[in-house]
Short mmCIF file of C-alpha atoms and ligand atoms in Angstrom, two decimals:
data_model
loop_
_atom_site.label_atom_id
_atom_site.label_comp_id
_atom_site.label_asym_id
_atom_site.label_seq_id
_atom_site.Cartn_x
_atom_site.Cartn_y
_atom_site.Cartn_z
CA ALA A 2 82.28 60.09 107.99
CA SER A 3 84.34 60.79 104.92
CA GLN A 4 83.94 64.51 105.28
CA GLY A 5 87.29 66.20 105.59
CA SER A 6 89.15 63.01 104.96
CA GLU A 7 90.65 64.41 101.79
CA SER A 8 92.31 67.23 103.60
CA SER A 9 93.52 65.16 106.50
CA ARG A 10 94.93 62.70 104.08
CA SER A 11 96.77 65.39 102.26
CA SER A 12 98.29 66.81 105.38
CA ALA A 13 99.37 63.34 106.37
CA LEU A 14 101.18 62.95 103.11
CA GLN A 15 102.59 66.39 103.42
CA ASN A 16 104.06 65.48 106.76
CA ALA A 17 105.36 62.24 105.47
CA LYS A 18 107.14 63.62 102.46
CA THR A 19 109.68 66.30 103.17
CA ALA A 20 110.73 66.26 99.53
CA VAL A 21 107.62 68.15 98.60
CA HIS A 22 108.76 71.17 100.45
CA GLY A 23 112.07 71.52 98.63
CA ASP A 24 110.51 71.52 95.20
CA LEU A 25 107.87 73.93 96.31
CA GLU A 26 110.46 76.42 97.47
CA LYS A 27 112.31 76.01 94.24
CA LEU A 28 109.23 76.72 92.21
CA ARG A 29 108.51 79.79 94.28
CA GLY A 30 112.11 80.89 93.81
CA TYR A 31 111.90 80.64 90.04
CA HIS A 32 108.57 82.40 90.01
CA ASP A 33 109.97 85.31 92.00
CA LEU A 34 113.15 85.47 89.98
CA ALA A 35 111.28 85.56 86.72
CA LYS A 36 109.14 88.32 88.11
CA ASP A 37 112.18 90.27 89.15
CA ALA A 38 113.83 89.91 85.75
CA LEU A 39 110.68 90.92 83.90
CA GLU A 40 110.12 93.95 86.04
CA ARG A 41 113.63 95.09 85.39
CA ALA A 42 113.15 94.39 81.70
CA TYR A 43 110.03 96.52 81.71
CA ARG A 44 111.86 99.42 83.26
CA ARG A 45 114.61 99.22 80.66
CA ASP A 46 112.02 98.93 77.95
CA MET A 47 110.25 102.03 79.21
CA GLU A 48 113.50 103.96 79.17
CA GLY A 49 114.05 102.90 75.61
CA SER A 50 117.14 100.81 76.34
CA ARG A 51 115.99 98.17 73.98
CA ALA A 52 119.05 95.95 73.96
CA GLU A 53 119.16 95.85 77.72
CA ALA A 54 115.48 95.16 77.95
CA MET A 55 115.78 92.39 75.44
CA LYS A 56 118.50 90.73 77.45
CA LEU A 57 116.41 90.83 80.58
CA TYR A 58 113.31 89.61 78.80
CA ARG A 59 115.30 86.66 77.50
CA MET A 60 116.67 86.01 80.92
CA GLY A 61 113.19 86.07 82.39
CA LEU A 62 112.07 83.72 79.69
CA SER A 63 114.77 81.19 80.38
CA ILE A 64 114.00 81.32 84.08
CA ILE A 65 110.37 80.65 83.25
CA TYR A 66 111.27 77.74 81.02
CA GLU A 67 113.31 76.21 83.76
CA GLY A 68 110.71 76.99 86.38
CA LEU A 69 107.97 75.31 84.42
CA LEU A 70 110.05 72.14 84.33
CA ILE A 71 110.10 71.80 88.08
CA THR A 72 107.90 68.99 89.17
CA VAL A 73 106.18 69.23 92.48
CA GLN A 74 104.81 66.00 93.76
CA ALA A 75 101.25 67.18 93.83
CA THR A 76 99.54 64.30 95.56
CA GLY A 77 97.13 66.21 97.72
CA LEU A 78 99.14 69.23 98.69
CA GLY A 79 96.20 71.19 100.04
CA ASN A 80 97.02 74.87 100.29
CA ALA A 81 100.39 74.46 98.76
CA PHE A 82 98.76 72.92 95.76
CA ASN A 83 96.87 76.12 95.06
CA ASN A 84 100.06 78.13 95.25
CA VAL A 85 101.72 75.82 92.82
CA ALA A 86 98.86 76.24 90.40
CA ALA A 87 98.95 80.02 90.74
CA TRP A 88 102.70 80.26 90.23
CA ARG A 89 102.52 78.03 87.20
CA ALA A 90 99.66 80.05 85.75
CA ASP A 91 101.64 83.27 86.26
CA MET A 92 104.66 81.87 84.54
CA ASN A 93 102.61 80.56 81.64
CA LYS A 94 100.99 83.93 81.18
CA TRP A 95 104.28 85.79 81.42
CA GLN A 96 105.88 83.44 78.97
CA LYS A 97 103.29 84.21 76.34
CA ASN A 98 103.57 87.94 76.87
CA VAL A 99 107.35 88.00 76.89
CA LEU A 100 107.55 86.04 73.69
CA GLU A 101 105.22 88.51 72.09
CA ARG A 102 107.23 91.48 73.26
CA ILE A 103 110.51 89.95 72.18
CA ARG A 104 109.08 89.38 68.74
CA GLU A 105 107.92 92.97 68.54
CA LEU A 106 111.31 94.28 69.50
CA GLU A 107 113.07 91.96 67.12
CA LEU A 108 110.91 92.98 64.19
CA ALA A 109 111.43 96.67 64.77
CA SER A 110 114.63 98.09 63.37
CA PRO A 111 116.99 99.31 66.09
CA THR A 112 116.36 102.97 65.29
CA ALA A 113 112.71 102.87 64.40
CA SER A 114 110.40 104.42 66.92
CA GLY A 115 107.29 102.66 65.75
CA VAL A 116 107.31 100.09 68.49
CA ARG A 117 104.40 99.83 70.81
CA ALA A 118 104.87 100.92 74.36
CA PRO A 119 105.94 98.11 76.61
CA GLN A 120 103.52 96.49 78.99
CA ASN A 121 104.50 95.50 82.43
CA ILE A 122 104.23 91.81 81.88
CA VAL A 123 104.16 90.98 85.52
CA SER A 124 101.33 93.23 86.61
CA GLN A 125 99.43 93.26 83.38
CA GLN A 126 96.16 91.39 83.05
CA SER A 127 95.54 91.46 79.32
CA LEU A 128 94.94 95.22 79.50
CA PRO A 129 94.18 97.17 76.38
CA ARG A 130 97.47 98.47 75.09
CA SER A 131 98.14 102.16 75.42
CA PRO A 132 99.46 103.82 72.27
CA ARG A 133 102.08 105.90 74.04
CA PRO A 134 104.69 105.08 76.59
CA GLN A 135 103.31 105.58 80.03
CA SER A 136 105.17 108.16 82.01
CA ARG A 137 104.52 106.48 85.33
CA PRO A 138 107.78 104.89 86.34
CA ALA A 139 107.74 101.32 87.51
CA GLN A 140 107.83 100.62 91.20
CA PRO A 141 111.38 100.93 92.38
CA GLN A 142 112.44 97.78 94.11
CA SER A 143 114.20 97.64 97.40
CA ARG A 144 116.79 95.25 96.28
CA GLY A 145 120.31 95.13 97.61
CA LEU A 146 123.16 95.04 95.19
CA GLY A 147 123.38 91.32 95.49
CA PRO A 148 124.55 88.96 92.83
CA GLY A 149 123.60 90.25 89.47
CA GLY A 150 122.92 93.77 90.62
CA ALA A 151 125.16 94.99 87.86
CA ALA A 152 124.11 92.45 85.29
CA ALA A 153 123.90 94.71 82.30
CA PRO A 154 126.83 96.70 81.03
CA ALA A 155 126.28 100.43 80.97
CA ALA A 156 123.97 101.57 78.23
CA GLY A 157 125.80 103.14 75.39
CA SER A 158 128.86 100.97 75.70
CA THR A 159 130.48 99.82 72.51
CA PRO A 160 128.05 97.95 70.31
CA ALA A 161 128.83 94.30 70.72
CA SER A 162 128.65 91.90 67.84
CA LYS A 163 125.57 89.77 67.47
CA GLU A 164 127.60 86.73 68.38
CA GLU A 165 128.79 88.34 71.57
CA GLU A 166 125.28 89.38 72.48
CA ARG A 167 124.08 85.88 72.06
CA LEU A 168 126.81 84.41 74.22
CA ARG A 169 126.06 86.96 76.87
CA ASP A 170 122.44 85.93 76.79
CA VAL A 171 123.35 82.32 77.22
CA ILE A 172 125.48 83.05 80.22
CA GLU A 173 123.09 85.48 81.82
CA GLY A 174 120.22 83.10 81.26
CA GLU A 175 121.75 79.76 82.03
CA VAL A 176 124.83 80.28 84.05
CA LEU A 177 124.36 83.33 86.19
CA ASP A 178 122.79 82.07 89.35
CA ARG A 179 120.43 84.35 91.21
CA ARG A 180 118.52 81.65 92.96
CA PRO A 181 117.63 82.23 96.55
CA SER A 182 119.44 79.35 97.95
CA VAL A 183 120.75 77.31 100.83
CA ARG A 184 122.16 79.11 103.85
CA TRP A 185 125.18 78.15 105.95
CA LYS A 186 122.99 77.08 108.80
CA ASP A 187 121.21 74.54 106.61
CA ILE A 188 124.44 72.63 106.28
CA ALA A 189 125.23 70.27 109.10
CA GLY A 190 128.83 69.87 110.21
CA LEU A 191 131.59 70.58 107.71
CA ALA A 192 133.00 73.28 109.97
CA GLY A 193 136.43 73.01 108.39
CA ALA A 194 135.14 73.48 104.88
CA LYS A 195 132.93 76.38 105.89
CA GLN A 196 135.84 78.06 107.59
CA ALA A 197 138.06 77.61 104.56
CA LEU A 198 135.41 79.05 102.24
CA GLN A 199 134.86 81.93 104.60
CA GLU A 200 138.54 82.82 104.50
CA MET A 201 139.13 82.19 100.86
CA VAL A 202 135.97 83.45 99.29
CA ILE A 203 133.60 85.38 101.50
CA LEU A 204 135.92 87.64 103.42
CA PRO A 205 138.11 88.54 100.44
CA ALA A 206 135.00 89.48 98.48
CA GLN A 207 133.81 91.70 101.33
CA ARG A 208 137.14 93.17 102.34
CA ALA A 209 139.30 93.36 99.26
CA ASP A 210 141.35 96.02 101.04
CA LEU A 211 142.56 93.56 103.66
CA PHE A 212 143.20 90.63 101.40
CA GLN A 213 146.10 91.86 99.34
CA GLY A 214 149.74 91.01 98.97
CA LEU A 215 150.57 88.08 101.19
CA ARG A 216 146.92 87.77 102.10
CA ALA A 217 145.76 87.56 98.52
CA PRO A 218 143.30 84.69 98.42
CA ALA A 219 143.78 81.61 96.29
CA ARG A 220 141.99 81.97 92.97
CA GLY A 221 141.31 78.30 92.49
CA LEU A 222 139.60 75.93 94.84
CA LEU A 223 138.49 72.32 94.62
CA LEU A 224 135.85 70.67 96.75
CA TYR A 225 136.14 66.92 96.46
CA GLY A 226 134.90 63.87 98.28
CA PRO A 227 132.47 60.96 98.11
CA PRO A 228 129.04 61.66 96.61
CA GLY A 229 126.17 63.02 98.62
CA ASN A 230 127.98 64.86 101.38
CA GLY A 231 127.28 68.45 100.61
CA LYS A 232 129.72 69.70 97.98
CA THR A 233 127.02 71.12 95.79
CA LEU A 234 125.15 72.26 98.86
CA LEU A 235 128.18 74.20 100.09
CA ALA A 236 128.56 75.93 96.78
CA LYS A 237 124.90 76.89 96.79
CA ALA A 238 125.23 78.30 100.27
CA LEU A 239 128.26 80.19 99.12
CA ALA A 240 126.20 81.74 96.37
CA SER A 241 123.81 83.24 98.86
CA GLU A 242 126.31 84.06 101.60
CA ALA A 243 129.06 85.64 99.55
CA ARG A 244 128.26 89.05 98.21
CA ALA A 245 129.64 88.14 94.87
CA THR A 246 128.22 87.38 91.47
CA PHE A 247 127.79 83.66 91.19
CA PHE A 248 128.23 81.81 87.92
CA ASN A 249 127.13 78.22 88.11
CA ILE A 250 128.47 76.07 85.31
CA SER A 251 127.40 72.54 84.78
CA ALA A 252 128.59 70.04 82.26
CA SER A 253 125.34 70.38 80.39
CA SER A 254 125.48 74.13 79.94
CA LEU A 255 128.94 73.90 78.46
CA THR A 256 129.18 70.69 76.57
CA SER A 257 126.08 69.06 75.25
CA LYS A 258 123.99 72.02 74.21
CA TRP A 259 126.81 74.30 73.22
CA HIS A 260 129.42 71.96 72.02
CA GLY A 261 131.48 73.36 69.30
CA GLU A 262 131.28 76.80 70.77
CA ALA A 263 131.91 75.95 74.37
CA GLU A 264 135.29 77.61 74.31
CA LYS A 265 133.75 80.89 73.19
CA LEU A 266 131.34 80.57 76.03
CA VAL A 267 134.21 80.10 78.44
CA ARG A 268 135.88 83.24 77.14
CA MET A 269 132.67 85.21 77.53
CA LEU A 270 132.14 83.75 80.96
CA PHE A 271 135.42 85.05 82.29
CA LYS A 272 134.85 88.36 80.58
CA LEU A 273 131.48 88.78 82.24
CA ALA A 274 132.91 87.66 85.56
CA ALA A 275 135.51 90.40 85.28
CA GLU A 276 132.80 92.95 84.53
CA MET A 277 130.78 91.81 87.49
CA GLN A 278 133.49 91.17 90.02
CA PRO A 279 133.80 90.12 92.73
CA ALA A 280 132.67 86.94 91.12
CA ILE A 281 132.65 83.23 91.81
CA ILE A 282 132.72 80.75 88.99
CA PHE A 283 131.47 77.42 90.24
CA ILE A 284 131.96 74.34 88.10
CA ASP A 285 130.06 71.37 89.45
CA GLU A 286 131.16 67.89 88.39
CA ILE A 287 134.29 69.53 87.08
CA ASP A 288 135.80 66.19 86.16
CA SER A 289 133.25 65.72 83.41
CA ILE A 290 134.21 68.98 81.74
CA LEU A 291 137.88 69.16 82.48
CA SER A 292 138.91 65.54 82.67
CA GLU A 293 142.31 64.20 81.86
CA ARG A 294 143.23 64.72 78.26
CA SER A 295 143.23 61.53 76.30
CA ALA A 296 144.25 60.57 72.80
CA GLY A 297 140.78 59.84 71.54
CA GLU A 298 139.31 62.97 72.97
CA HIS A 299 136.98 65.16 71.06
CA GLU A 300 138.54 68.17 69.41
CA ALA A 301 135.93 70.50 70.85
CA SER A 302 136.51 69.40 74.40
CA ARG A 303 140.26 69.80 73.97
CA ARG A 304 139.72 73.38 72.82
CA LEU A 305 137.39 73.98 75.75
CA LYS A 306 140.00 72.81 78.20
CA THR A 307 142.76 74.86 76.63
CA GLN A 308 140.59 77.95 76.69
CA PHE A 309 139.74 77.35 80.31
CA LEU A 310 143.41 77.10 81.25
CA VAL A 311 144.24 80.28 79.38
CA GLU A 312 141.44 82.21 81.05
CA PHE A 313 142.29 80.80 84.40
CA ASP A 314 145.89 81.91 84.12
CA GLY A 315 144.64 85.36 83.26
CA VAL A 316 142.67 85.38 86.49
CA ALA A 317 145.50 83.98 88.58
CA ASN A 318 147.88 86.67 87.37
CA GLY A 319 145.45 89.53 87.05
CA ALA A 320 143.88 91.90 89.49
CA GLU A 321 140.30 90.75 88.93
CA ARG A 322 138.54 89.45 91.97
CA ILE A 323 137.41 86.16 90.54
CA VAL A 324 137.53 82.80 92.27
CA VAL A 325 137.09 79.55 90.42
CA ILE A 326 135.63 76.70 92.46
CA GLY A 327 135.33 73.17 91.18
CA ALA A 328 133.52 70.25 92.79
CA THR A 329 133.98 66.59 92.01
CA ASN A 330 133.57 63.14 93.44
CA ARG A 331 136.13 61.80 91.01
CA PRO A 332 139.22 63.93 91.65
CA GLN A 333 141.43 61.23 90.14
CA GLU A 334 139.98 61.96 86.74
CA LEU A 335 140.77 65.63 86.80
CA ASP A 336 143.21 66.97 84.28
CA ASP A 337 146.65 67.57 85.82
CA ALA A 338 146.90 71.13 84.60
CA VAL A 339 143.46 71.91 85.97
CA ARG A 340 144.24 70.31 89.30
CA ARG A 341 147.41 72.36 89.64
CA ARG A 342 145.45 75.54 89.15
CA LEU A 343 142.92 74.66 91.82
CA VAL A 344 145.53 75.21 94.48
CA LYS A 345 143.35 74.75 97.53
CA ARG A 346 141.77 71.33 97.65
CA ILE A 347 139.27 70.77 100.38
CA TYR A 348 138.10 67.31 101.27
CA ILE A 349 134.39 67.02 102.04
CA PRO A 350 134.30 63.82 104.09
CA MET A 351 131.58 61.41 105.06
CA PRO A 352 129.64 62.77 108.03
CA ASP A 353 131.17 61.96 111.40
CA PRO A 354 128.89 60.96 114.31
CA ASP A 355 128.31 64.57 115.36
CA THR A 356 127.39 65.57 111.84
CA ARG A 357 125.11 62.56 111.48
CA ARG A 358 123.35 63.49 114.69
CA ALA A 359 122.89 67.05 113.46
CA LEU A 360 121.71 65.85 110.07
CA LEU A 361 119.18 63.45 111.60
CA LYS A 362 117.92 66.17 113.85
CA HIS A 363 117.57 68.49 110.91
CA LEU A 364 115.80 65.86 108.81
CA LEU A 365 113.42 64.89 111.60
CA SER A 366 112.59 68.35 112.82
CA GLY A 367 108.88 69.02 112.59
CA GLN A 368 108.20 65.39 111.70
CA PRO A 369 105.99 63.18 113.80
CA ALA A 370 108.60 60.86 115.28
CA LYS A 371 108.81 59.05 118.57
CA LEU A 372 112.49 58.58 119.16
CA SER A 373 114.20 58.70 122.51
CA ARG A 374 117.64 60.17 122.85
CA ALA A 375 119.00 56.64 123.12
CA ASP A 376 117.22 55.70 119.89
CA VAL A 377 118.87 58.57 118.11
CA GLU A 378 122.27 57.59 119.48
CA ARG A 379 121.77 54.02 118.29
CA LEU A 380 120.84 55.37 114.89
CA VAL A 381 123.92 57.56 114.80
CA ALA A 382 126.06 54.53 115.58
CA ALA A 383 124.27 52.34 113.05
CA THR A 384 124.80 54.78 110.19
CA HIS A 385 128.57 54.68 110.09
CA ASN A 386 129.53 55.11 106.41
CA TYR A 387 126.15 56.57 105.46
CA SER A 388 126.52 59.72 103.40
CA GLY A 389 124.36 62.79 103.88
CA SER A 390 122.09 61.81 101.05
CA ASP A 391 121.94 58.21 102.35
CA LEU A 392 120.70 59.58 105.67
CA ALA A 393 118.10 61.65 103.89
CA ALA A 394 116.93 58.56 102.01
CA LEU A 395 116.83 56.61 105.26
CA CYS A 396 114.57 59.14 106.94
CA ARG A 397 112.27 59.31 103.95
CA GLU A 398 111.98 55.54 103.98
CA ALA A 399 111.26 55.41 107.72
CA ALA A 400 108.66 58.14 107.38
CA ILE A 401 106.69 56.31 104.77
CA ILE A 402 106.37 53.07 106.73
CA PRO A 403 103.48 54.18 109.01
CA ILE A 404 101.63 55.29 105.88
CA ARG A 405 102.44 52.16 103.95
CA GLU A 406 101.15 49.82 106.66
CA LEU A 407 97.72 51.43 106.51
CA GLY A 408 97.22 50.04 103.06
CA PRO A 409 94.09 51.22 101.26
CA ALA A 410 92.77 52.66 104.53
CA VAL A 411 95.14 55.57 104.09
CA SER A 412 92.51 57.49 102.17
CA SER A 413 90.18 57.70 105.13
CA VAL A 414 92.48 57.91 108.13
CA PRO A 415 92.60 61.30 109.82
CA ALA A 416 96.11 62.75 109.87
CA ASP A 417 96.36 62.76 113.64
CA LYS A 418 95.56 59.05 113.79
CA ILE A 419 98.64 58.08 111.85
CA ARG A 420 101.21 56.81 114.25
CA PRO A 421 104.51 58.66 114.46
CA MET A 422 107.54 56.89 113.09
CA ASP A 423 109.55 55.08 115.69
CA ALA A 424 112.80 53.23 116.23
CA GLY A 425 111.32 50.11 114.66
CA ASP A 426 110.69 51.94 111.40
CA PHE A 427 114.30 52.99 111.32
CA GLU A 428 115.38 49.40 111.96
CA THR A 429 113.35 48.38 108.94
CA ALA A 430 114.59 51.26 106.84
CA LEU A 431 118.20 50.43 107.70
CA GLN A 432 117.69 47.08 105.98
CA SER A 433 116.67 48.56 102.68
CA ILE A 434 118.71 51.77 102.60
CA ARG A 435 122.36 50.80 102.58
CA PRO A 436 125.46 53.00 102.45
CA SER A 437 126.12 54.05 98.89
CA VAL A 438 129.84 54.64 99.28
CA SER A 439 132.10 51.62 99.61
CA PRO A 440 135.14 51.40 101.90
CA ASP A 441 137.14 50.88 98.72
CA GLN A 442 136.11 54.24 97.40
CA LEU A 443 136.95 55.89 100.68
CA ALA A 444 140.40 54.37 100.59
CA ARG A 445 140.94 55.86 97.15
CA PHE A 446 139.93 59.28 98.44
CA ALA A 447 142.34 58.94 101.33
CA LYS A 448 145.12 58.13 98.92
CA TRP A 449 144.33 61.09 96.69
CA THR A 450 144.14 63.37 99.71
CA ALA A 451 147.54 62.23 100.91
CA GLN A 452 148.98 63.00 97.52
CA TYR A 453 147.21 66.16 96.47
CA GLY A 454 144.95 67.42 99.25
CA THR A 455 145.43 70.66 101.11
CA THR A 456 145.64 70.23 104.82
CA SER A 457 145.21 73.37 106.80
P1 ATP B 278 127.86 64.57 94.45
O1 ATP B 278 129.33 64.32 94.56
O2 ATP B 278 127.10 63.32 94.14
O3 ATP B 278 127.53 65.70 93.54
P2 ATP B 278 127.49 66.30 96.70
O4 ATP B 278 128.61 66.21 97.65
O5 ATP B 278 127.46 67.45 95.78
O6 ATP B 278 127.35 64.95 95.92
P3 ATP B 278 125.02 67.30 97.69
O7 ATP B 278 124.25 67.31 96.42
O8 ATP B 278 125.56 68.59 98.15
O9 ATP B 278 126.17 66.24 97.58
O10 ATP B 278 124.16 66.66 98.87
C1 ATP B 278 123.15 65.73 98.60
C2 ATP B 278 122.03 65.87 99.58
O11 ATP B 278 122.42 65.31 100.84
C3 ATP B 278 121.67 67.29 99.88
O12 ATP B 278 120.66 67.75 99.03
C4 ATP B 278 121.20 67.24 101.31
O13 ATP B 278 119.85 66.83 101.37
C5 ATP B 278 122.00 66.12 101.91
N1 ATP B 278 123.20 66.55 102.64
C6 ATP B 278 124.44 66.07 102.43
N2 ATP B 278 125.32 66.60 103.28
C7 ATP B 278 124.64 67.47 104.04
C8 ATP B 278 124.99 68.34 105.13
N3 ATP B 278 126.24 68.43 105.60
N4 ATP B 278 124.01 69.09 105.67
C9 ATP B 278 122.75 69.02 105.21
N5 ATP B 278 122.36 68.22 104.22
C10 ATP B 278 123.27 67.44 103.63
MG1 MG B 279 127.19 67.58 93.72
#
């Protein structure tokens, strides 16, 4: 009787946990990106553009490192589980090979020709190494000139200092975002914000000819609002919708790991953005990097801020097509000078009833749920002051209840015998998942908006 119970159990869990899917996609994304970078590296390597190749190998490597850190909840994923294993195995193999190749290239003097021919790390299966460069060119890829299409500066450009090279690597590896990402349609509601981003960022990047003079777009933009309502999501969607190079800065890439040289990184960042324009520089949690200056503040972070302001003024007054976008849920803590430069400030509010309905629909699509239209309406009404991420948590909680009530029997119940979640589950879930944003906080946002927000 237990035959097949393993697989039915796993599909039950798979249905119950939407979170699994997200991580899976992310892992696949990193896998594919690493592959892409390594294939490009191989081509450069074959052509003998060693510096370029090196950069791409390093980039591939950092993508792999990050990719291998992604955890996929692997409790009985069935088919998906095998994919996960295969992607991880690929990345592990590539990592080993890339490290080896990087070492080879590093050991060889820049002019020496005694380096072994490169191997295509992606397609190679521990083949015996050929002594001479193969003349067969790598498969050309049908790849649009999307973000990063022009990542490397032309070969033969002025030899950059070692320091500069290193900073470039950091930015290309950690900051330049080529992730296949969220699309507009994945974001519920927020029509106003989408419209504003369309006008300020997407169209100007596509039609620079139209957006000049009086129509010149704002160069600085702030997305602010209570946590969990899609600020980061919007920026990610922007990265895939705008045909612009997308630099994604987080507090960690600038401060903790690179503190002391963060300001150099900022300089290099704007320089690269100018080389790869049109470009978007997105700074998430901008308050933590560019907060109000205080007396006891660290010297390094003061320098970072100053450098940022200098670079930003260069952008605001220059002809480069660069937009700086910040996101924060603590706009009050933003440095005055920074706030002034982010001239358009768009409030990302708590979801209104229509948005909540759309979000619930999105979250429940494809899930076994028995909810009447009236149930959904009651739920929409009951979730006043729930943020987008609160709603997601609510649905996850409701989804797990039918599984939880099975107790130990869960291991032998066929997937189709698990009852769909119903209105009662949501009633229960509403008790444990409470709104995470207080009315107090909302009042503070309203006040800030009245004082500094852009209304248009
Ligand atoms: P924070 O200020 O804490 O950084 P945020 O505004 O950046 O929050 P996100 O990370 O963008 O919030 O959203 C959190 C999660 O909530 C998303 O991953 C998504 O699952 C869900 N979510 C929030 N708003 C929306 C929306 N409008 N459409 C779809 N999903 C949403
Ligand atoms: Mg965020």
